[in-house]
Amino acid sequence: MTEPLDTVDIAIVGAGPVGMALALALAGSPFRVLLIDSRQRGTWTSDPRALALSYGTRQLLESLGAWNVDAGTSIETIHVSQRGGFGRTLIDAADYDIPALGYVLRYRDLAASLDARIEAAQRLNGHEVVAIRLSSEAAEIMLTGGGGDTHRILARLVVHAEGTPANDAGVRVYDYGQHAVVTEVRPLAAHARQAWERFTPDGPLALLPLGPDYAVVFCVSSAQANELLQLDEEHFLAALRTSFGGRVDFVGCGPRASFPLALRIRQQLSTPRQVWIGNAAQSLHPVSGQGFNLGLRDAWELAEILRTRACSDAGEEATLAAYTRRRRIDRSGSMAFTDGLVRVFSNDLAPLRAARGLSLLALDLLPPLRHFVARRMIWGARAWP
Ligand SMILES: Cc1cc2nc3c(=O)[nH]c(=O)nc-3n(C[C@H](O)[C@H](O)[C@H](O)COP(=O)(O)OP(=O)(O)OC[C@H]3O[C@@H](n4cnc5c(N)ncnc54)[C@H](O)[C@@H]3O)c2cc1C
């Protein structure tokens, strides 16, 4: 059965953390906003990821009233090094006059705190977008629900926040040939709120303080990831020790899961009546934990432009053009930073290893250079002088 046409100003497709953040940032605006997700509410409770959120992200989440102070563990220092080569650098929150460089939070806790703030009238769950028909005035969105019923919504603007896109002509894909194996491990000694980023020829390995444990993001070739998932706990911890080196030891680990890693870049951030944010706009390698931080800034800036322009047509072309312009530097800077790190560090060539060691040493010995990198990670493009 086809239900009658519903009309809204803005339809956000995808109620992941980025879509939800946009809905919250638009609360109280003159726009009627509807947040649509193909999954039921709370499906995120099974997501195994932990995310490193920058201090700048904490500030934005606080403004949205969605900062979950109890669920996060602060990062006070970050130790960066490479396996099999010299050089290391230490980034310390004390140098930036902020209480922490960032926070580690489980995806599910982040989603739950955003979700708790969204009003029931604003959401439509269990409905998948099957087609969008565009006219000069509006977009007509066709949805199907679980019972096979169809639903139609007329929106002035469709915001795509459906997460990582499939291969399509509008998306450029670079497959890293890596998977991230994620789990939580118990360290032998307390972590003192220090995070570790260790570059290895197989891929980067991050240990992020989370409660008494470390959340692990262990990036390796796709074949190695399969093997790591099959190992029993003892052998998995042995593999982790081999990759990480002797600075930290582990006594136990939780369940493991893996994610394929590719860089996916949507070529055009907006087209008439449509705009893309978060992973739907760009999906990055998880090295240095940029993806959600960048996606939140997408949502924040889109809401800010929509509110400032406050015109009756949310999908006005000038608004979308302004959004695309405003996101250019932050977006390209974050993509180049993460992609560059993966490419430069994921190999074992001796001259490159030496050059990397010198770069890590330079970062450690030259505070202005280190501060530039740290500020870029904390605040994104807002950190440019
Ligand atoms: C292993 C790993 C570690 C990471 N670590 C970090 C980190 O430390 N720091 C960081 O900032 N980022 C990190 N990220 C990236 C971060 O997880 C993503 O950037 C973030 O989840 C993107 O949020 P999103 O809302 O755009 O997309 P998603 O979280 O993917 O949510 C998309 C939503 O859209 C819904 N949806 C999908 N298709 C449809 C449809 N057709 N119709 C309606 N709804 C639909 C889905 O059900 C889902 O709810 C990591 C990623 C991985 C894989």
CSV table of C-alpha atoms and ligand atoms in Angstrom, one decimal:
chain,number,residue,atom,x,y,z
A,1,MET,CA,0.0,0.0,0.0
A,2,THR,CA,1.3,3.5,-0.8
A,3,GLU,CA,0.9,6.0,2.0
A,4,PRO,CA,0.1,9.7,1.3
A,5,LEU,CA,2.9,12.1,0.5
A,6,ASP,CA,4.5,13.7,3.5
A,7,THR,CA,6.4,17.1,3.1
A,8,VAL,CA,9.5,18.2,4.9
A,9,ASP,CA,12.2,20.8,4.4
A,10,ILE,CA,15.2,18.5,4.9
A,11,ALA,CA,15.3,14.7,4.7
A,12,ILE,CA,18.4,13.2,6.3
A,13,VAL,CA,19.0,9.7,4.9
A,14,GLY,CA,21.0,7.7,7.5
A,15,ALA,CA,20.7,8.0,11.3
A,16,GLY,CA,24.3,7.1,12.0
A,17,PRO,CA,26.3,9.5,14.3
A,18,VAL,CA,26.8,12.1,11.5
A,19,GLY,CA,23.1,12.1,10.4
A,20,MET,CA,22.0,12.3,14.0
A,21,ALA,CA,24.4,15.1,14.8
A,22,LEU,CA,23.0,17.1,11.8
A,23,ALA,CA,19.4,16.6,13.0
A,24,LEU,CA,20.4,17.9,16.5
A,25,ALA,CA,22.3,20.8,15.0
A,26,LEU,CA,19.1,21.8,13.1
A,27,ALA,CA,16.8,21.4,16.1
A,28,GLY,CA,15.0,24.7,16.8
A,29,SER,CA,15.7,26.0,13.3
A,30,PRO,CA,12.7,26.9,11.1
A,31,PHE,CA,13.2,23.8,9.0
A,32,ARG,CA,11.1,20.6,9.3
A,33,VAL,CA,13.6,17.8,9.5
A,34,LEU,CA,13.1,14.1,9.1
A,35,LEU,CA,15.8,11.5,9.9
A,36,ILE,CA,15.4,8.2,8.0
A,37,ASP,CA,17.2,5.0,8.6
A,38,SER,CA,16.8,1.6,7.0
A,39,ARG,CA,17.7,-0.1,10.3
A,40,GLN,CA,15.7,-0.1,13.5
A,41,ARG,CA,16.7,2.2,16.4
A,42,GLY,CA,19.5,0.8,18.6
A,43,THR,CA,21.0,-1.6,15.9
A,44,TRP,CA,24.3,0.1,16.7
A,45,THR,CA,24.4,-1.8,20.1
A,46,SER,CA,26.3,-4.6,18.3
A,47,ASP,CA,28.9,-2.3,16.7
A,48,PRO,CA,32.3,-3.4,17.9
A,49,ARG,CA,34.2,-0.1,17.1
A,50,ALA,CA,35.8,2.3,19.5
A,51,LEU,CA,36.4,5.8,18.1
A,52,ALA,CA,39.1,8.3,19.0
A,53,LEU,CA,37.3,11.7,19.1
A,54,SER,CA,39.4,14.9,19.1
A,55,TYR,CA,39.0,17.6,21.7
A,56,GLY,CA,37.4,19.8,19.0
A,57,THR,CA,34.7,17.1,18.5
A,58,ARG,CA,34.0,17.0,22.2
A,59,GLN,CA,33.4,20.8,22.0
A,60,LEU,CA,30.9,20.3,19.2
A,61,LEU,CA,29.1,17.4,20.9
A,62,GLU,CA,28.8,19.5,24.1
A,63,SER,CA,27.1,22.3,22.1
A,64,LEU,CA,24.7,19.6,20.8
A,65,GLY,CA,24.1,18.4,24.4
A,66,ALA,CA,25.3,15.0,23.4
A,67,TRP,CA,28.6,14.7,25.1
A,68,ASN,CA,28.6,11.5,27.1
A,69,VAL,CA,31.1,12.4,29.8
A,70,ASP,CA,31.0,9.0,31.6
A,71,ALA,CA,31.5,6.8,28.5
A,72,GLY,CA,34.8,8.4,27.3
A,73,THR,CA,38.4,7.9,28.3
A,74,SER,CA,40.7,10.8,27.8
A,75,ILE,CA,43.9,10.7,25.8
A,76,GLU,CA,46.6,12.7,27.5
A,77,THR,CA,49.6,11.7,25.4
A,78,ILE,CA,50.1,9.9,22.0
A,79,HIS,CA,53.3,8.0,21.3
A,80,VAL,CA,54.0,7.6,17.6
A,81,SER,CA,56.7,5.2,16.3
A,82,GLN,CA,57.5,2.7,13.5
A,83,ARG,CA,58.4,-1.0,13.8
A,84,GLY,CA,61.9,-1.9,12.6
A,85,GLY,CA,63.1,1.7,12.4
A,86,PHE,CA,64.4,4.5,14.6
A,87,GLY,CA,62.5,7.8,15.5
A,88,ARG,CA,59.5,8.4,17.6
A,89,THR,CA,57.5,11.4,18.7
A,90,LEU,CA,55.3,12.2,21.7
A,91,ILE,CA,52.3,14.5,21.5
A,92,ASP,CA,51.3,15.9,24.9
A,93,ALA,CA,48.0,17.6,25.8
A,94,ALA,CA,49.9,19.8,28.3
A,95,ASP,CA,51.4,21.7,25.3
A,96,TYR,CA,48.0,22.9,24.0
A,97,ASP,CA,46.3,24.2,27.1
A,98,ILE,CA,43.5,21.7,26.8
A,99,PRO,CA,42.6,18.9,29.3
A,100,ALA,CA,43.0,16.1,26.8
A,101,LEU,CA,44.1,15.6,23.2
A,102,GLY,CA,41.0,13.6,22.6
A,103,TYR,CA,38.7,10.9,24.0
A,104,VAL,CA,38.0,7.2,23.2
A,105,LEU,CA,34.4,6.2,23.1
A,106,ARG,CA,32.6,3.2,21.8
A,107,TYR,CA,30.6,3.8,18.6
A,108,ARG,CA,27.5,2.5,20.4
A,109,ASP,CA,27.8,4.9,23.3
A,110,LEU,CA,28.3,7.8,20.9
A,111,ALA,CA,25.2,6.8,18.9
A,112,ALA,CA,23.1,6.3,22.1
A,113,SER,CA,23.9,9.7,23.5
A,114,LEU,CA,23.0,11.4,20.1
A,115,ASP,CA,19.9,9.3,19.7
A,116,ALA,CA,18.6,10.2,23.2
A,117,ARG,CA,18.3,13.8,22.2
A,118,ILE,CA,16.3,13.3,19.0
A,119,GLU,CA,12.5,13.7,19.1
A,120,ALA,CA,10.3,10.9,18.0
A,121,ALA,CA,8.5,13.0,15.5
A,122,GLN,CA,11.8,13.7,13.7
A,123,ARG,CA,12.6,10.0,12.9
A,124,LEU,CA,11.5,7.2,10.5
A,125,ASN,CA,13.2,3.9,11.2
A,126,GLY,CA,13.0,0.6,9.3
A,127,HIS,CA,12.5,2.3,6.0
A,128,GLU,CA,15.0,2.1,3.1
A,129,VAL,CA,15.3,4.7,0.4
A,130,VAL,CA,14.7,2.9,-3.0
A,131,ALA,CA,14.5,5.8,-5.3
A,132,ILE,CA,14.8,9.6,-5.5
A,133,ARG,CA,13.0,11.6,-8.2
A,134,LEU,CA,14.2,15.2,-8.6
A,135,SER,CA,12.4,18.2,-9.9
A,136,SER,CA,13.4,21.8,-9.8
A,137,GLU,CA,11.3,22.4,-6.7
A,138,ALA,CA,11.9,19.3,-4.6
A,139,ALA,CA,13.0,15.7,-4.3
A,140,GLU,CA,10.5,12.9,-4.0
A,141,ILE,CA,11.9,10.1,-1.9
A,142,MET,CA,10.4,6.6,-2.3
A,143,LEU,CA,10.8,4.3,0.7
A,144,THR,CA,9.9,0.8,1.5
A,145,GLY,CA,9.2,-0.5,5.0
A,146,GLY,CA,9.6,-3.9,6.6
A,147,GLY,CA,6.0,-5.0,5.7
A,148,GLY,CA,6.6,-4.2,2.0
A,149,ASP,CA,4.6,-0.9,2.2
A,150,THR,CA,5.9,2.1,0.4
A,151,HIS,CA,6.1,5.6,1.6
A,152,ARG,CA,6.7,8.8,-0.3
A,153,ILE,CA,8.3,12.0,1.1
A,154,LEU,CA,8.7,15.3,-0.6
A,155,ALA,CA,11.8,17.2,0.6
A,156,ARG,CA,13.4,20.5,-0.4
A,157,LEU,CA,16.8,19.0,0.4
A,158,VAL,CA,18.0,15.4,0.7
A,159,VAL,CA,21.1,15.0,2.9
A,160,HIS,CA,22.9,11.8,2.3
A,161,ALA,CA,24.4,10.4,5.5
A,162,GLU,CA,24.1,6.7,4.7
A,163,GLY,CA,27.7,5.9,5.6
A,164,THR,CA,30.3,4.3,3.3
A,165,PRO,CA,29.0,4.2,-0.3
A,166,ALA,CA,29.0,1.2,-2.6
A,167,ASN,CA,31.0,1.5,-5.8
A,168,ASP,CA,29.2,3.9,-8.1
A,169,ALA,CA,30.2,6.3,-10.9
A,170,GLY,CA,30.2,9.3,-8.5
A,171,VAL,CA,32.7,7.7,-6.1
A,172,ARG,CA,36.4,7.3,-6.5
A,173,VAL,CA,37.7,4.2,-4.7
A,174,TYR,CA,41.2,3.3,-3.7
A,175,ASP,CA,41.3,-0.1,-2.0
A,176,TYR,CA,44.1,-0.4,0.5
A,177,GLY,CA,44.0,-4.2,0.4
A,178,GLN,CA,43.9,-4.0,4.2
A,179,HIS,CA,41.4,-4.9,6.9
A,180,ALA,CA,41.2,-3.4,10.4
A,181,VAL,CA,40.9,-6.1,13.1
A,182,VAL,CA,39.3,-4.4,16.2
A,183,THR,CA,39.1,-5.7,19.7
A,184,GLU,CA,39.7,-4.6,23.3
A,185,VAL,CA,42.7,-5.9,25.3
A,186,ARG,CA,43.6,-5.7,29.0
A,187,PRO,CA,47.1,-4.4,29.5
A,188,LEU,CA,49.4,-5.9,32.2
A,189,ALA,CA,50.1,-2.4,33.6
A,190,ALA,CA,47.8,0.6,33.8
A,191,HIS,CA,47.8,2.7,30.5
A,192,ALA,CA,48.1,6.1,32.1
A,193,ARG,CA,45.8,7.5,29.4
A,194,GLN,CA,48.5,7.2,26.7
A,195,ALA,CA,47.5,6.2,23.2
A,196,TRP,CA,50.0,4.5,20.8
A,197,GLU,CA,50.2,4.7,17.0
A,198,ARG,CA,52.7,2.2,15.7
A,199,PHE,CA,53.4,2.0,12.0
A,200,THR,CA,54.3,-1.4,10.7
A,201,PRO,CA,55.0,-2.6,7.1
A,202,ASP,CA,51.7,-4.5,7.3
A,203,GLY,CA,49.7,-1.5,8.3
A,204,PRO,CA,49.2,0.9,11.3
A,205,LEU,CA,48.4,-0.5,14.7
A,206,ALA,CA,46.7,1.7,17.3
A,207,LEU,CA,46.1,1.2,21.0
A,208,LEU,CA,43.6,3.6,22.5
A,209,PRO,CA,42.9,3.8,26.2
A,210,LEU,CA,39.3,2.8,27.0
A,211,GLY,CA,38.3,2.3,30.6
A,212,PRO,CA,41.0,0.0,32.1
A,213,ASP,CA,41.6,-1.5,28.6
A,214,TYR,CA,43.0,-0.6,25.2
A,215,ALA,CA,40.8,-0.5,22.2
A,216,VAL,CA,42.9,-2.0,19.4
A,217,VAL,CA,42.8,-1.1,15.7
A,218,PHE,CA,45.1,-3.6,14.1
A,219,CYS,CA,45.4,-2.9,10.3
A,220,VAL,CA,46.9,-5.7,8.2
A,221,SER,CA,46.5,-7.3,4.8
A,222,SER,CA,43.1,-8.8,4.2
A,223,ALA,CA,44.5,-12.4,4.3
A,224,GLN,CA,46.3,-11.7,7.6
A,225,ALA,CA,43.1,-10.3,9.1
A,226,ASN,CA,41.3,-13.5,8.4
A,227,GLU,CA,44.1,-15.4,10.1
A,228,LEU,CA,44.0,-13.1,13.2
A,229,LEU,CA,40.3,-13.6,13.5
A,230,GLN,CA,40.7,-17.4,13.6
A,231,LEU,CA,43.5,-17.4,16.3
A,232,ASP,CA,42.7,-18.3,19.9
A,233,GLU,CA,43.3,-15.6,22.5
A,234,GLU,CA,46.8,-16.7,23.4
A,235,HIS,CA,48.0,-16.7,19.8
A,236,PHE,CA,46.2,-13.5,19.0
A,237,LEU,CA,48.0,-11.7,21.9
A,238,ALA,CA,51.3,-13.2,20.7
A,239,ALA,CA,50.7,-11.7,17.2
A,240,LEU,CA,49.8,-8.4,18.8
A,241,ARG,CA,53.0,-8.4,20.9
A,242,THR,CA,55.1,-9.2,17.8
A,243,SER,CA,53.6,-6.3,15.9
A,244,PHE,CA,53.6,-3.8,18.7
A,245,GLY,CA,57.0,-4.6,20.3
A,246,GLY,CA,57.8,-4.8,24.0
A,247,ARG,CA,56.6,-1.4,25.4
A,248,VAL,CA,53.2,-2.8,26.5
A,249,ASP,CA,52.1,-6.3,27.5
A,250,PHE,CA,48.6,-7.7,27.4
A,251,VAL,CA,46.8,-10.3,29.6
A,252,GLY,CA,43.5,-10.8,27.9
A,253,CYS,CA,41.3,-9.8,25.0
A,254,GLY,CA,37.6,-9.5,24.0
A,255,PRO,CA,35.8,-10.6,20.9
A,256,ARG,CA,37.3,-9.6,17.5
A,257,ALA,CA,35.7,-8.2,14.3
A,258,SER,CA,37.1,-6.8,11.1
A,259,PHE,CA,36.4,-4.0,8.6
A,260,PRO,CA,37.6,-3.7,5.0
A,261,LEU,CA,39.6,-0.5,4.4
A,262,ALA,CA,39.4,1.7,1.3
A,263,LEU,CA,39.4,5.4,0.6
A,264,ARG,CA,36.1,6.4,-1.0
A,265,ILE,CA,35.7,9.9,-2.2
A,266,ARG,CA,32.5,11.3,-3.5
A,267,GLN,CA,33.5,13.6,-6.4
A,268,GLN,CA,30.7,16.1,-6.1
A,269,LEU,CA,29.6,17.0,-2.6
A,270,SER,CA,26.3,18.4,-3.8
A,271,THR,CA,24.0,18.2,-6.8
A,272,PRO,CA,20.7,20.0,-7.2
A,273,ARG,CA,18.6,19.3,-4.1
A,274,GLN,CA,21.1,16.8,-2.7
A,275,VAL,CA,24.2,17.0,-0.5
A,276,TRP,CA,26.5,14.4,1.0
A,277,ILE,CA,28.1,14.4,4.6
A,278,GLY,CA,30.1,12.1,6.8
A,279,ASN,CA,31.2,8.7,5.4
A,280,ALA,CA,28.7,9.1,2.5
A,281,ALA,CA,30.9,12.0,1.4
A,282,GLN,CA,34.3,10.5,2.2
A,283,SER,CA,35.3,7.2,3.9
A,284,LEU,CA,38.9,7.3,5.2
A,285,HIS,CA,41.4,4.8,6.5
A,286,PRO,CA,41.1,4.8,10.3
A,287,VAL,CA,44.8,5.7,10.9
A,288,SER,CA,44.9,8.7,13.2
A,289,GLY,CA,41.1,8.5,13.8
A,290,GLN,CA,39.8,11.2,11.4
A,291,GLY,CA,36.6,9.8,9.9
A,292,PHE,CA,33.9,10.7,12.4
A,293,ASN,CA,35.7,13.9,13.5
A,294,LEU,CA,35.6,15.1,9.9
A,295,GLY,CA,32.0,13.9,9.4
A,296,LEU,CA,30.8,15.8,12.4
A,297,ARG,CA,32.4,19.0,11.1
A,298,ASP,CA,30.5,18.4,7.8
A,299,ALA,CA,27.3,18.2,9.7
A,300,TRP,CA,28.1,21.2,11.9
A,301,GLU,CA,29.0,23.5,8.9
A,302,LEU,CA,26.0,22.4,6.8
A,303,ALA,CA,23.7,23.2,9.8
A,304,GLU,CA,25.5,26.5,10.3
A,305,ILE,CA,25.1,27.6,6.6
A,306,LEU,CA,21.4,26.5,6.6
A,307,ARG,CA,20.7,28.5,9.8
A,308,THR,CA,22.6,31.6,8.7
A,309,ARG,CA,21.0,31.8,5.3
A,310,ALA,CA,17.6,30.9,6.8
A,311,CYS,CA,15.9,31.0,3.5
A,312,SER,CA,12.5,29.3,3.0
A,313,ASP,CA,14.0,26.8,0.5
A,314,ALA,CA,16.6,24.6,2.3
A,315,GLY,CA,17.7,23.1,-1.0
A,316,GLU,CA,18.6,26.4,-2.6
A,317,GLU,CA,21.5,26.1,-5.0
A,318,ALA,CA,23.5,29.0,-3.4
A,319,THR,CA,23.3,27.2,0.0
A,320,LEU,CA,24.7,23.9,-1.4
A,321,ALA,CA,27.4,25.8,-3.3
A,322,ALA,CA,28.5,27.6,-0.1
A,323,TYR,CA,28.6,24.2,1.8
A,324,THR,CA,30.8,22.6,-0.9
A,325,ARG,CA,33.2,25.6,-0.8
A,326,ARG,CA,33.4,25.7,2.9
A,327,ARG,CA,34.3,22.0,3.2
A,328,ARG,CA,37.0,21.9,0.6
A,329,ILE,CA,40.1,22.6,2.7
A,330,ASP,CA,39.2,20.5,5.7
A,331,ARG,CA,38.1,17.6,3.6
A,332,SER,CA,41.0,17.5,1.2
A,333,GLY,CA,43.5,18.1,4.1
A,334,SER,CA,42.1,15.2,6.1
A,335,MET,CA,42.0,12.8,3.1
A,336,ALA,CA,45.6,13.7,2.1
A,337,PHE,CA,46.8,13.3,5.7
A,338,THR,CA,45.4,9.8,6.3
A,339,ASP,CA,46.1,8.6,2.8
A,340,GLY,CA,49.6,9.9,2.9
A,341,LEU,CA,50.3,8.2,6.3
A,342,VAL,CA,49.1,4.8,5.0
A,343,ARG,CA,51.1,5.0,1.8
A,344,VAL,CA,54.4,6.3,3.3
A,345,PHE,CA,54.4,3.9,6.3
A,346,SER,CA,52.9,0.7,4.8
A,347,ASN,CA,56.1,-0.6,3.2
A,348,ASP,CA,59.5,-1.9,4.3
A,349,LEU,CA,61.9,-0.1,1.9
A,350,ALA,CA,65.1,0.8,3.8
A,351,PRO,CA,65.5,4.4,2.4
A,352,LEU,CA,61.9,5.2,3.2
A,353,ARG,CA,62.2,3.7,6.7
A,354,ALA,CA,65.2,6.0,7.3
A,355,ALA,CA,63.2,9.0,5.9
A,356,ARG,CA,60.3,8.2,8.1
A,357,GLY,CA,62.6,7.9,11.2
A,358,LEU,CA,64.0,11.3,10.4
A,359,SER,CA,60.5,12.8,10.1
A,360,LEU,CA,59.4,11.3,13.4
A,361,LEU,CA,62.6,12.7,15.0
A,362,ALA,CA,62.0,16.1,13.4
A,363,LEU,CA,58.4,16.1,14.8
A,364,ASP,CA,59.8,15.4,18.2
A,365,LEU,CA,62.6,17.9,18.1
A,366,LEU,CA,60.8,20.8,16.3
A,367,PRO,CA,57.8,21.8,18.5
A,368,PRO,CA,56.3,24.2,15.9
A,369,LEU,CA,56.0,21.3,13.4
A,370,ARG,CA,54.6,18.9,16.0
A,371,HIS,CA,52.1,21.6,17.2
A,372,PHE,CA,51.0,22.1,13.6
A,373,VAL,CA,50.2,18.4,13.2
A,374,ALA,CA,48.6,18.1,16.6
A,375,ARG,CA,46.4,21.2,16.1
A,376,ARG,CA,45.3,19.9,12.7
A,377,MET,CA,44.2,16.6,14.4
A,378,ILE,CA,42.4,18.4,17.2
A,379,TRP,CA,40.5,21.1,15.3
A,380,GLY,CA,40.7,20.2,11.6
A,381,ALA,CA,40.8,23.1,9.2
A,382,ARG,CA,39.9,25.5,12.1
A,383,ALA,CA,43.5,25.0,13.1
A,384,TRP,CA,44.9,26.9,10.0
A,385,PRO,CA,46.5,30.2,11.0
B,1,LIG,C1,37.8,0.2,12.3
B,1,LIG,C2,37.4,1.6,12.3
B,1,LIG,C3,37.9,2.5,13.2
B,1,LIG,C4,37.6,3.8,13.2
B,1,LIG,N1,38.1,4.7,14.1
B,1,LIG,C5,37.8,6.0,14.1
B,1,LIG,C6,38.3,6.9,15.0
B,1,LIG,O1,39.1,6.5,15.9
B,1,LIG,N2,37.9,8.2,15.0
B,1,LIG,C7,37.0,8.7,14.0
B,1,LIG,O2,36.7,9.9,14.0
B,1,LIG,N3,36.5,7.8,13.1
B,1,LIG,C8,36.8,6.5,13.1
B,1,LIG,N4,36.3,5.7,12.2
B,1,LIG,C9,35.4,6.2,11.2
B,1,LIG,C10,33.9,6.3,11.7
B,1,LIG,O3,33.5,5.0,12.2
B,1,LIG,C11,33.0,6.8,10.6
B,1,LIG,O4,33.6,8.0,10.1
B,1,LIG,C12,31.6,7.1,11.2
B,1,LIG,O5,31.0,6.0,11.7
B,1,LIG,C13,30.8,7.7,10.1
B,1,LIG,O6,29.5,8.0,10.5
B,1,LIG,P1,28.3,8.1,9.5
B,1,LIG,O7,27.1,8.5,10.4
B,1,LIG,O8,28.7,9.0,8.4
B,1,LIG,O9,28.1,6.6,8.9
B,1,LIG,P2,27.6,5.3,9.6
B,1,LIG,O10,28.2,5.2,11.0
B,1,LIG,O11,28.0,4.2,8.6
B,1,LIG,O12,26.0,5.4,9.7
B,1,LIG,C14,25.3,5.3,8.5
B,1,LIG,C15,23.8,5.1,8.8
B,1,LIG,O13,23.0,5.1,7.6
B,1,LIG,C16,22.1,4.0,7.6
B,1,LIG,N5,21.8,3.7,6.2
B,1,LIG,C17,22.6,3.1,5.3
B,1,LIG,N6,22.0,3.0,4.1
B,1,LIG,C18,20.8,3.5,4.2
B,1,LIG,C19,19.7,3.7,3.3
B,1,LIG,N7,19.7,3.3,2.0
B,1,LIG,N8,18.5,4.3,3.8
B,1,LIG,C20,18.5,4.7,5.1
B,1,LIG,N9,19.5,4.6,6.0
B,1,LIG,C21,20.6,4.0,5.5
B,1,LIG,C22,22.8,2.9,8.3
B,1,LIG,O14,21.8,2.0,8.9
B,1,LIG,C23,23.5,3.7,9.5
B,1,LIG,O15,22.7,3.9,10.6
B,1,LIG,C24,36.7,4.3,12.2
B,1,LIG,C25,36.1,3.4,11.2
B,1,LIG,C26,36.5,2.1,11.3
B,1,LIG,C27,36.0,1.1,10.3
